PDB file of C-alpha atoms in Angstrom:
ATOM      1  CA  MET A   1      -0.889  23.404 -28.207  1.00 41.00           C
ATOM      2  CA  ARG A   2      -0.250  23.057 -24.466  1.00 42.00           C
ATOM      3  CA  PHE A   3       0.152  25.875 -21.981  1.00 44.00           C
ATOM      4  CA  SER A   4       3.237  25.891 -19.828  1.00 44.00           C
ATOM      5  CA  GLY A   5       2.765  25.818 -16.090  1.00 45.00           C
ATOM      6  CA  LYS A   6       4.155  29.354 -15.944  1.00 47.00           C
ATOM      7  CA  LEU A   7       1.504  30.675 -18.313  1.00 46.00           C
ATOM      8  CA  TRP A   8      -1.244  28.879 -16.374  1.00 41.00           C
ATOM      9  CA  ARG A   9      -0.081  30.469 -13.129  1.00 47.00           C
ATOM     10  CA  SER A  10       0.048  33.869 -14.798  1.00 49.00           C
ATOM     11  CA  LEU A  11      -3.507  33.528 -16.063  1.00 46.00           C
ATOM     12  CA  VAL A  12      -4.924  32.624 -12.668  1.00 41.00           C
ATOM     13  CA  SER A  13      -2.784  34.814 -10.428  1.00 46.00           C
ATOM     14  CA  GLY A  14      -5.497  37.453 -10.217  1.00 45.00           C
ATOM     15  CA  TRP A  15      -8.134  35.000  -9.037  1.00 43.00           C
ATOM     16  CA  ARG A  16      -6.571  33.556  -5.913  1.00 40.00           C
ATOM     17  CA  ASP A  17      -9.000  35.393  -3.607  1.00 46.00           C
ATOM     18  CA  ARG A  18     -12.127  34.170  -5.340  1.00 47.00           C
ATOM     19  CA  SER A  19     -13.578  30.989  -6.655  1.00 44.00           C
ATOM     20  CA  PRO A  20     -11.394  29.801  -9.533  1.00 41.00           C
ATOM     21  CA  ALA A  21     -12.404  31.411 -12.787  1.00 41.00           C
ATOM     22  CA  VAL A  22     -12.509  30.043 -16.296  1.00 41.00           C
ATOM     23  CA  MET A  23      -9.336  28.434 -17.534  1.00 41.00           C
ATOM     24  CA  PRO A  24      -8.429  27.283 -21.012  1.00 40.00           C
ATOM     25  CA  ARG A  25      -9.462  24.161 -22.808  1.00 43.00           C
ATOM     26  CA  ARG A  26      -8.563  22.884 -26.218  1.00 40.00           C
ATOM     27  CA  SER A  27      -8.179  24.581 -28.963  1.00 39.00           C
ATOM     28  CA  ARG A  28      -5.559  25.806 -26.597  1.00 42.00           C
ATOM     29  CA  ARG A  29      -6.436  23.188 -24.063  1.00 40.00           C
ATOM     30  CA  ALA A  30      -5.348  22.117 -20.651  1.00 38.00           C
ATOM     31  CA  GLY A  31      -3.090  19.162 -20.371  1.00 38.00           C
ATOM     32  CA  LEU A  32      -4.199  16.474 -17.974  1.00 40.00           C
ATOM     33  CA  SER A  33      -1.731  13.855 -16.854  1.00 40.00           C
ATOM     34  CA  TRP A  34      -2.914  11.117 -14.520  1.00 46.00           C
ATOM     35  CA  ASP A  35      -0.902   8.211 -13.245  1.00 43.00           C
ATOM     36  CA  CYS A  36      -2.047   5.147 -11.332  1.00 39.00           C
ATOM     37  CA  LEU A  37       1.115   3.723  -9.858  1.00 32.00           C
ATOM     38  CA  GLU A  38       1.739   1.086  -7.202  1.00 31.00           C
ATOM     39  CA  GLY A  39      -1.890   0.895  -6.109  1.00 34.00           C
ATOM     40  CA  ARG A  40      -2.274   4.653  -5.908  1.00 37.00           C
ATOM     41  CA  ALA A  41      -4.216   6.826  -8.302  1.00 36.00           C
ATOM     42  CA  VAL A  42      -2.448  10.167  -8.506  1.00 36.00           C
ATOM     43  CA  LEU A  43      -4.002  12.903 -10.602  1.00 37.00           C
ATOM     44  CA  SER A  44      -1.930  15.957 -11.341  1.00 36.00           C
ATOM     45  CA  HIS A  45      -3.251  19.496 -11.327  1.00 34.00           C
ATOM     46  CA  PHE A  46      -4.222  20.993 -14.642  1.00 32.00           C
ATOM     47  CA  GLY A  47      -1.245  23.067 -15.725  1.00 31.00           C
ATOM     48  CA  GLY A  48      -0.105  23.577 -12.155  1.00 29.00           C
ATOM     49  CA  PHE A  49      -3.411  25.217 -11.175  1.00 31.00           C
ATOM     50  CA  HIS A  50      -4.904  24.141  -7.863  1.00 31.00           C
ATOM     51  CA  HIS A  51      -8.663  23.816  -8.120  1.00 33.00           C
ATOM     52  CA  GLY A  52     -11.110  25.202  -5.614  1.00 33.00           C
ATOM     53  CA  PHE A  53     -12.600  21.769  -4.922  1.00 30.00           C
ATOM     54  CA  GLY A  54      -9.392  20.506  -3.351  1.00 31.00           C
ATOM     55  CA  GLY A  55      -7.297  19.440  -6.296  1.00 29.00           C
ATOM     56  CA  PHE A  56      -6.553  16.060  -7.782  1.00 29.00           C
ATOM     57  CA  GLY A  57      -3.451  15.247  -5.794  1.00 27.00           C
ATOM     58  CA  GLY A  58      -2.927  12.981  -2.843  1.00 30.00           C
ATOM     59  CA  GLY A  59      -3.788   9.413  -3.595  1.00 33.00           C
ATOM     60  CA  LEU A  60      -5.425   6.899  -1.325  1.00 33.00           C
ATOM     61  CA  PRO A  61      -3.610   3.569  -0.962  1.00 37.00           C
ATOM     62  CA  LEU A  62      -6.098   0.956  -2.113  1.00 39.00           C
ATOM     63  CA  ARG A  63      -6.623  -2.356  -0.375  1.00 42.00           C
ATOM     64  CA  GLY A  64      -4.403  -5.193  -1.402  1.00 42.00           C
ATOM     65  CA  GLY A  65      -5.093  -8.800  -2.316  1.00 44.00           C
ATOM     66  CA  SER A  66      -6.379 -10.298  -5.530  1.00 47.00           C
ATOM     67  CA  SER A  67      -9.824  -8.738  -5.223  1.00 51.00           C
ATOM     68  CA  GLY A  68      -8.221  -5.420  -4.326  1.00 52.00           C
ATOM     69  CA  SER A  69      -6.016  -5.590  -7.388  1.00 59.00           C
ATOM     70  CA  THR A  70      -9.071  -6.180  -9.546  1.00 60.00           C
ATOM     71  CA  ARG A  71     -10.834  -3.202  -8.025  1.00 64.00           C
ATOM     72  CA  ASN A  72      -7.713  -1.063  -8.424  1.00 78.00           C
ATOM     73  CA  SER A  73      -7.558  -2.033 -12.076  1.00 86.00           C
ATOM     74  CA  GLN A  74     -11.196  -1.049 -12.570  1.00 91.00           C
ATOM     75  CA  LEU A  75     -10.595   2.323 -10.921  1.00 91.00           C
ATOM     76  CA  THR A  76      -7.569   2.933 -13.126  1.00 91.00           C
ATOM     77  CA  GLN A  77      -9.589   1.985 -16.191  1.00 94.00           C
ATOM     78  CA  ASP A  78     -12.474   4.267 -15.267  1.00 94.00           C
ATOM     79  CA  LEU A  79     -10.131   7.165 -14.521  1.00 94.00           C
ATOM     80  CA  GLN A  80      -8.568   6.645 -17.942  1.00 95.00           C
ATOM     81  CA  THR A  81     -12.012   6.665 -19.555  1.00 96.00           C
ATOM     82  CA  LEU A  82     -12.817   9.952 -17.843  1.00 96.00           C
ATOM     83  CA  ARG A  83      -9.498  11.393 -18.946  1.00 94.00           C
ATOM     84  CA  ASN A  84     -10.129  10.371 -22.552  1.00 96.00           C
ATOM     85  CA  ASP A  85     -13.658  11.755 -22.521  1.00 97.00           C
ATOM     86  CA  ILE A  86     -12.443  15.072 -21.113  1.00 96.00           C
ATOM     87  CA  ARG A  87      -9.794  15.342 -23.810  1.00 96.00           C
ATOM     88  CA  THR A  88     -12.275  14.496 -26.556  1.00 97.00           C
ATOM     89  CA  ILE A  89     -14.731  17.131 -25.365  1.00 97.00           C
ATOM     90  CA  GLN A  90     -12.010  19.715 -24.836  1.00 94.00           C
ATOM     91  CA  SER A  91     -10.751  19.180 -28.383  1.00 96.00           C
ATOM     92  CA  GLN A  92     -13.877  20.957 -29.657  1.00 96.00           C
ATOM     93  CA  SER A  93     -13.185  24.125 -27.669  1.00 95.00           C
ATOM     94  CA  ALA A  94     -12.554  27.454 -29.351  1.00 95.00           C
ATOM     95  CA  VAL A  95     -11.750  29.337 -26.140  1.00 92.00           C
ATOM     96  CA  THR A  96      -8.766  31.639 -26.672  1.00 91.00           C
ATOM     97  CA  VAL A  97      -6.112  33.085 -24.402  1.00 88.00           C
ATOM     98  CA  ALA A  98      -7.448  36.569 -25.137  1.00 92.00           C
ATOM     99  CA  GLU A  99     -10.863  35.605 -23.768  1.00 92.00           C
ATOM    100  CA  LEU A 100      -9.318  34.195 -20.617  1.00 87.00           C
ATOM    101  CA  VAL A 101      -7.137  37.243 -20.080  1.00 90.00           C
ATOM    102  CA  ALA A 102     -10.180  39.486 -20.482  1.00 94.00           C
ATOM    103  CA  LEU A 103     -12.070  37.581 -17.791  1.00 92.00           C
ATOM    104  CA  ARG A 104      -9.028  37.640 -15.555  1.00 92.00           C
ATOM    105  CA  SER A 105      -8.874  41.422 -15.911  1.00 95.00           C
ATOM    106  CA  ASP A 106     -12.559  41.693 -15.042  1.00 97.00           C
ATOM    107  CA  PHE A 107     -12.141  39.826 -11.781  1.00 95.00           C
ATOM    108  CA  GLN A 108      -9.006  41.783 -10.937  1.00 96.00           C
ATOM    109  CA  ALA A 109     -11.002  44.977 -11.343  1.00 98.00           C
ATOM    110  CA  ILE A 110     -13.739  43.578  -9.108  1.00 98.00           C
ATOM    111  CA  ALA A 111     -11.175  42.617  -6.464  1.00 97.00           C
ATOM    112  CA  GLN A 112      -9.762  46.132  -6.535  1.00 97.00           C
ATOM    113  CA  THR A 113     -13.102  47.473  -5.322  1.00 97.00           C
ATOM    114  CA  GLY A 114     -12.615  45.472  -2.130  1.00 97.00           C
ATOM    115  CA  PHE A 115     -15.657  43.292  -2.760  1.00 97.00           C
ATOM    116  CA  ARG A 116     -15.394  39.539  -2.294  1.00 96.00           C
ATOM    117  CA  ILE A 117     -17.793  37.360  -4.260  1.00 96.00           C
ATOM    118  CA  ASN A 118     -19.459  34.518  -2.381  1.00 96.00           C
ATOM    119  CA  ARG A 119     -17.579  31.423  -3.525  1.00 92.00           C
ATOM    120  CA  GLN A 120     -20.477  28.979  -3.441  1.00 94.00           C
ATOM    121  CA  ALA A 121     -22.860  31.352  -5.187  1.00 97.00           C
ATOM    122  CA  LEU A 122     -20.324  32.020  -7.926  1.00 95.00           C
ATOM    123  CA  GLN A 123     -19.702  28.320  -8.475  1.00 92.00           C
ATOM    124  CA  GLN A 124     -23.450  27.769  -8.724  1.00 96.00           C
ATOM    125  CA  PHE A 125     -23.658  30.505 -11.355  1.00 97.00           C
ATOM    126  CA  GLU A 126     -20.800  28.946 -13.315  1.00 95.00           C
ATOM    127  CA  ASN A 127     -22.595  25.600 -13.342  1.00 95.00           C
ATOM    128  CA  ASP A 128     -25.900  27.192 -14.300  1.00 98.00           C
ATOM    129  CA  LEU A 129     -24.254  29.219 -17.065  1.00 98.00           C
ATOM    130  CA  VAL A 130     -22.480  26.337 -18.762  1.00 97.00           C
ATOM    131  CA  THR A 131     -25.455  24.003 -18.307  1.00 97.00           C
ATOM    132  CA  ALA A 132     -27.806  26.532 -19.887  1.00 98.00           C
ATOM    133  CA  VAL A 133     -25.474  27.309 -22.777  1.00 98.00           C
ATOM    134  CA  ALA A 134     -24.935  23.594 -23.365  1.00 98.00           C
ATOM    135  CA  ALA A 135     -28.703  23.162 -23.619  1.00 98.00           C
ATOM    136  CA  GLY A 136     -28.870  25.831 -26.309  1.00 97.00           C
ATOM    137  CA  THR A 137     -30.354  28.617 -24.199  1.00 95.00           C
ATOM    138  CA  THR A 138     -30.477  31.925 -26.064  1.00 93.00           C
ATOM    139  CA  ASP A 139     -32.364  33.977 -23.461  1.00 96.00           C
ATOM    140  CA  THR A 140     -29.704  34.811 -20.894  1.00 97.00           C
ATOM    141  CA  SER A 141     -31.767  37.265 -18.839  1.00 98.00           C
ATOM    142  CA  ALA A 142     -32.204  34.845 -15.922  1.00 98.00           C
ATOM    143  CA  LEU A 143     -28.480  34.088 -15.916  1.00 98.00           C
ATOM    144  CA  GLN A 144     -27.705  37.808 -15.998  1.00 98.00           C
ATOM    145  CA  MET A 145     -29.971  38.358 -13.000  1.00 98.00           C
ATOM    146  CA  GLU A 146     -28.332  35.484 -11.132  1.00 98.00           C
ATOM    147  CA  PHE A 147     -24.919  37.003 -11.783  1.00 98.00           C
ATOM    148  CA  ASN A 148     -26.054  40.513 -10.845  1.00 98.00           C
ATOM    149  CA  ASN A 149     -27.360  39.183  -7.525  1.00 98.00           C
ATOM    150  CA  LEU A 150     -23.813  38.155  -6.615  1.00 98.00           C
ATOM    151  CA  PHE A 151     -23.000  41.849  -6.264  1.00 98.00           C
ATOM    152  CA  THR A 152     -25.948  42.959  -4.135  1.00 97.00           C
ATOM    153  CA  GLY A 153     -24.797  45.661  -1.741  1.00 95.00           C
ATOM    154  CA  SER A 154     -21.424  46.096  -3.446  1.00 98.00           C
ATOM    155  CA  SER A 155     -19.896  49.178  -5.044  1.00 97.00           C
ATOM    156  CA  VAL A 156     -18.977  47.280  -8.223  1.00 98.00           C
ATOM    157  CA  SER A 157     -20.233  49.272 -11.196  1.00 98.00           C
ATOM    158  CA  PRO A 158     -22.998  47.866 -13.419  1.00 98.00           C
ATOM    159  CA  THR A 159     -20.687  48.369 -16.391  1.00 98.00           C
ATOM    160  CA  LEU A 160     -18.028  46.106 -14.889  1.00 98.00           C
ATOM    161  CA  ILE A 161     -20.613  43.521 -13.815  1.00 98.00           C
ATOM    162  CA  ASN A 162     -22.095  43.400 -17.314  1.00 98.00           C
ATOM    163  CA  ARG A 163     -18.692  43.120 -18.944  1.00 98.00           C
ATOM    164  CA  THR A 164     -17.677  40.276 -16.644  1.00 98.00           C
ATOM    165  CA  PHE A 165     -20.917  38.433 -17.355  1.00 98.00           C
ATOM    166  CA  ASN A 166     -20.511  38.820 -21.100  1.00 98.00           C
ATOM    167  CA  ASP A 167     -16.904  37.631 -20.991  1.00 97.00           C
ATOM    168  CA  ALA A 168     -17.907  34.559 -18.967  1.00 96.00           C
ATOM    169  CA  LEU A 169     -20.803  33.905 -21.342  1.00 98.00           C
ATOM    170  CA  LYS A 170     -18.460  34.095 -24.331  1.00 97.00           C
ATOM    171  CA  ILE A 171     -16.155  31.472 -22.816  1.00 95.00           C
ATOM    172  CA  ALA A 172     -19.088  29.181 -22.039  1.00 97.00           C
ATOM    173  CA  GLN A 173     -20.311  29.517 -25.621  1.00 97.00           C
ATOM    174  CA  ASP A 174     -16.890  29.005 -27.172  1.00 97.00           C
ATOM    175  CA  SER A 175     -16.278  25.915 -25.051  1.00 97.00           C
ATOM    176  CA  HIS A 176     -18.823  24.148 -27.304  1.00 98.00           C
ATOM    177  CA  ILE A 177     -19.837  21.892 -24.421  1.00 98.00           C
ATOM    178  CA  THR A 178     -23.146  20.099 -24.965  1.00 98.00           C
ATOM    179  CA  THR A 179     -25.635  18.580 -22.556  1.00 98.00           C
ATOM    180  CA  ALA A 180     -24.513  15.157 -23.773  1.00 98.00           C
ATOM    181  CA  ASP A 181     -20.932  16.077 -22.853  1.00 98.00           C
ATOM    182  CA  LEU A 182     -21.941  16.999 -19.314  1.00 97.00           C
ATOM    183  CA  ASN A 183     -23.912  13.773 -18.992  1.00 97.00           C
ATOM    184  CA  THR A 184     -20.948  11.741 -20.250  1.00 97.00           C
ATOM    185  CA  ILE A 185     -18.637  13.203 -17.622  1.00 97.00           C
ATOM    186  CA  ALA A 186     -21.234  12.746 -14.871  1.00 95.00           C
ATOM    187  CA  ALA A 187     -21.620   9.078 -15.845  1.00 97.00           C
ATOM    188  CA  ASP A 188     -17.843   8.600 -15.778  1.00 96.00           C
ATOM    189  CA  GLN A 189     -17.716  10.153 -12.321  1.00 95.00           C
ATOM    190  CA  ALA A 190     -20.475   7.854 -11.073  1.00 95.00           C
ATOM    191  CA  LYS A 191     -18.393   4.838 -12.098  1.00 95.00           C
ATOM    192  CA  ILE A 192     -15.377   6.230 -10.254  1.00 93.00           C
ATOM    193  CA  GLN A 193     -17.500   6.812  -7.152  1.00 92.00           C
ATOM    194  CA  ALA A 194     -18.637   3.185  -7.329  1.00 93.00           C
ATOM    195  CA  ASP A 195     -15.019   2.043  -7.655  1.00 90.00           C
ATOM    196  CA  LEU A 196     -14.041   4.055  -4.600  1.00 90.00           C
ATOM    197  CA  ALA A 197     -16.941   2.621  -2.608  1.00 89.00           C
ATOM    198  CA  ALA A 198     -15.900  -0.901  -3.622  1.00 88.00           C
ATOM    199  CA  ASN A 199     -12.505  -0.193  -2.102  1.00 81.00           C
ATOM    200  CA  GLY A 200     -14.105   0.442   1.270  1.00 73.00           C
ATOM    201  CA  GLY A 201     -14.213   4.201   1.237  1.00 60.00           C
ATOM    202  CA  SER A 202     -12.611   7.092  -0.546  1.00 50.00           C
ATOM    203  CA  SER A 203     -11.192   9.396   2.081  1.00 40.00           C
ATOM    204  CA  LEU A 204      -7.939   9.611   3.955  1.00 33.00           C
ATOM    205  CA  GLY A 205      -7.439  12.727   5.974  1.00 34.00           C
ATOM    206  CA  GLY A 206      -9.976  14.510   3.806  1.00 38.00           C
ATOM    207  CA  ARG A 207      -8.267  13.515   0.556  1.00 42.00           C
ATOM    208  CA  SER A 208      -8.932  10.652  -1.764  1.00 49.00           C
ATOM    209  CA  CYS A 209      -7.788   8.517  -4.643  1.00 51.00           C
ATOM    210  CA  GLY A 210      -9.838  10.038  -7.429  1.00 60.00           C
ATOM    211  CA  GLY A 211     -12.226  11.520  -4.887  1.00 62.00           C
ATOM    212  CA  GLY A 212     -11.691  15.074  -6.087  1.00 78.00           C
ATOM    213  CA  ILE A 213     -12.401  13.962  -9.634  1.00 83.00           C
ATOM    214  CA  ALA A 214     -15.488  11.978  -8.642  1.00 83.00           C
ATOM    215  CA  SER A 215     -17.078  14.827  -6.702  1.00 84.00           C
ATOM    216  CA  ALA A 216     -16.070  17.771  -8.899  1.00 87.00           C
ATOM    217  CA  SER A 217     -18.567  19.559 -11.065  1.00 88.00           C
ATOM    218  CA  PRO A 218     -18.360  18.321 -14.681  1.00 90.00           C
ATOM    219  CA  VAL A 219     -18.110  21.989 -15.640  1.00 89.00           C
ATOM    220  CA  HIS A 220     -14.925  22.380 -13.604  1.00 84.00           C
ATOM    221  CA  LEU A 221     -13.409  19.278 -15.152  1.00 89.00           C
ATOM    222  CA  LEU A 222     -14.191  20.385 -18.684  1.00 90.00           C
ATOM    223  CA  ILE A 223     -13.201  24.033 -18.201  1.00 86.00           C
ATOM    224  CA  PRO A 224     -10.319  23.811 -15.718  1.00 70.00           C
ATOM    225  CA  GLY A 225     -10.556  26.491 -13.061  1.00 55.00           C
ATOM    226  CA  PHE A 226     -13.907  27.875 -14.257  1.00 68.00           C
TER     227      PHE A 226
END
């Protein structure tokens, strides 16, 4: 089942002032449509959602010529491999809309206190959370402490902080991502980075052909918006 763009926007509307929160994967999974057309690799946003790491749009014109065409073909192939791997991993997800709505409500409640979470620190926690869960970690006390530290000096209640942590933990667990999955995506990204380097660089006005994909956290690719 695919979410409509309208539903995606509804789910994330409460998170615009913070680092993007967890978004759905398959069993109700994000659609990902990528096109490499006329020497440009153009990757669409998941469900209309614009990611915190700059999005997948843009598209860097790649160098022409026979060797350039070969390199373009390799980039297209490696992007397709990444796409397929993401879809395969996402197909194991059991994350539900109800779980996502619950987390959305948590962050809305936090925003209503007037407190703004540090974006980089939150993204680090998200990576640490999913990585630990993927490795089979059952003792979450260190993760809980890391999350609690995000709210140092705030007026956010411990009850709300704990609920938000538990809702995020539930999504990480239900994603069914494994360490092997994260390694697979990282390896795919490394190939894309090599393709971009072979084309003489990957940036154009701060945007790139596949550059957002190559530099994004595997966690953010596998759980769109997390």
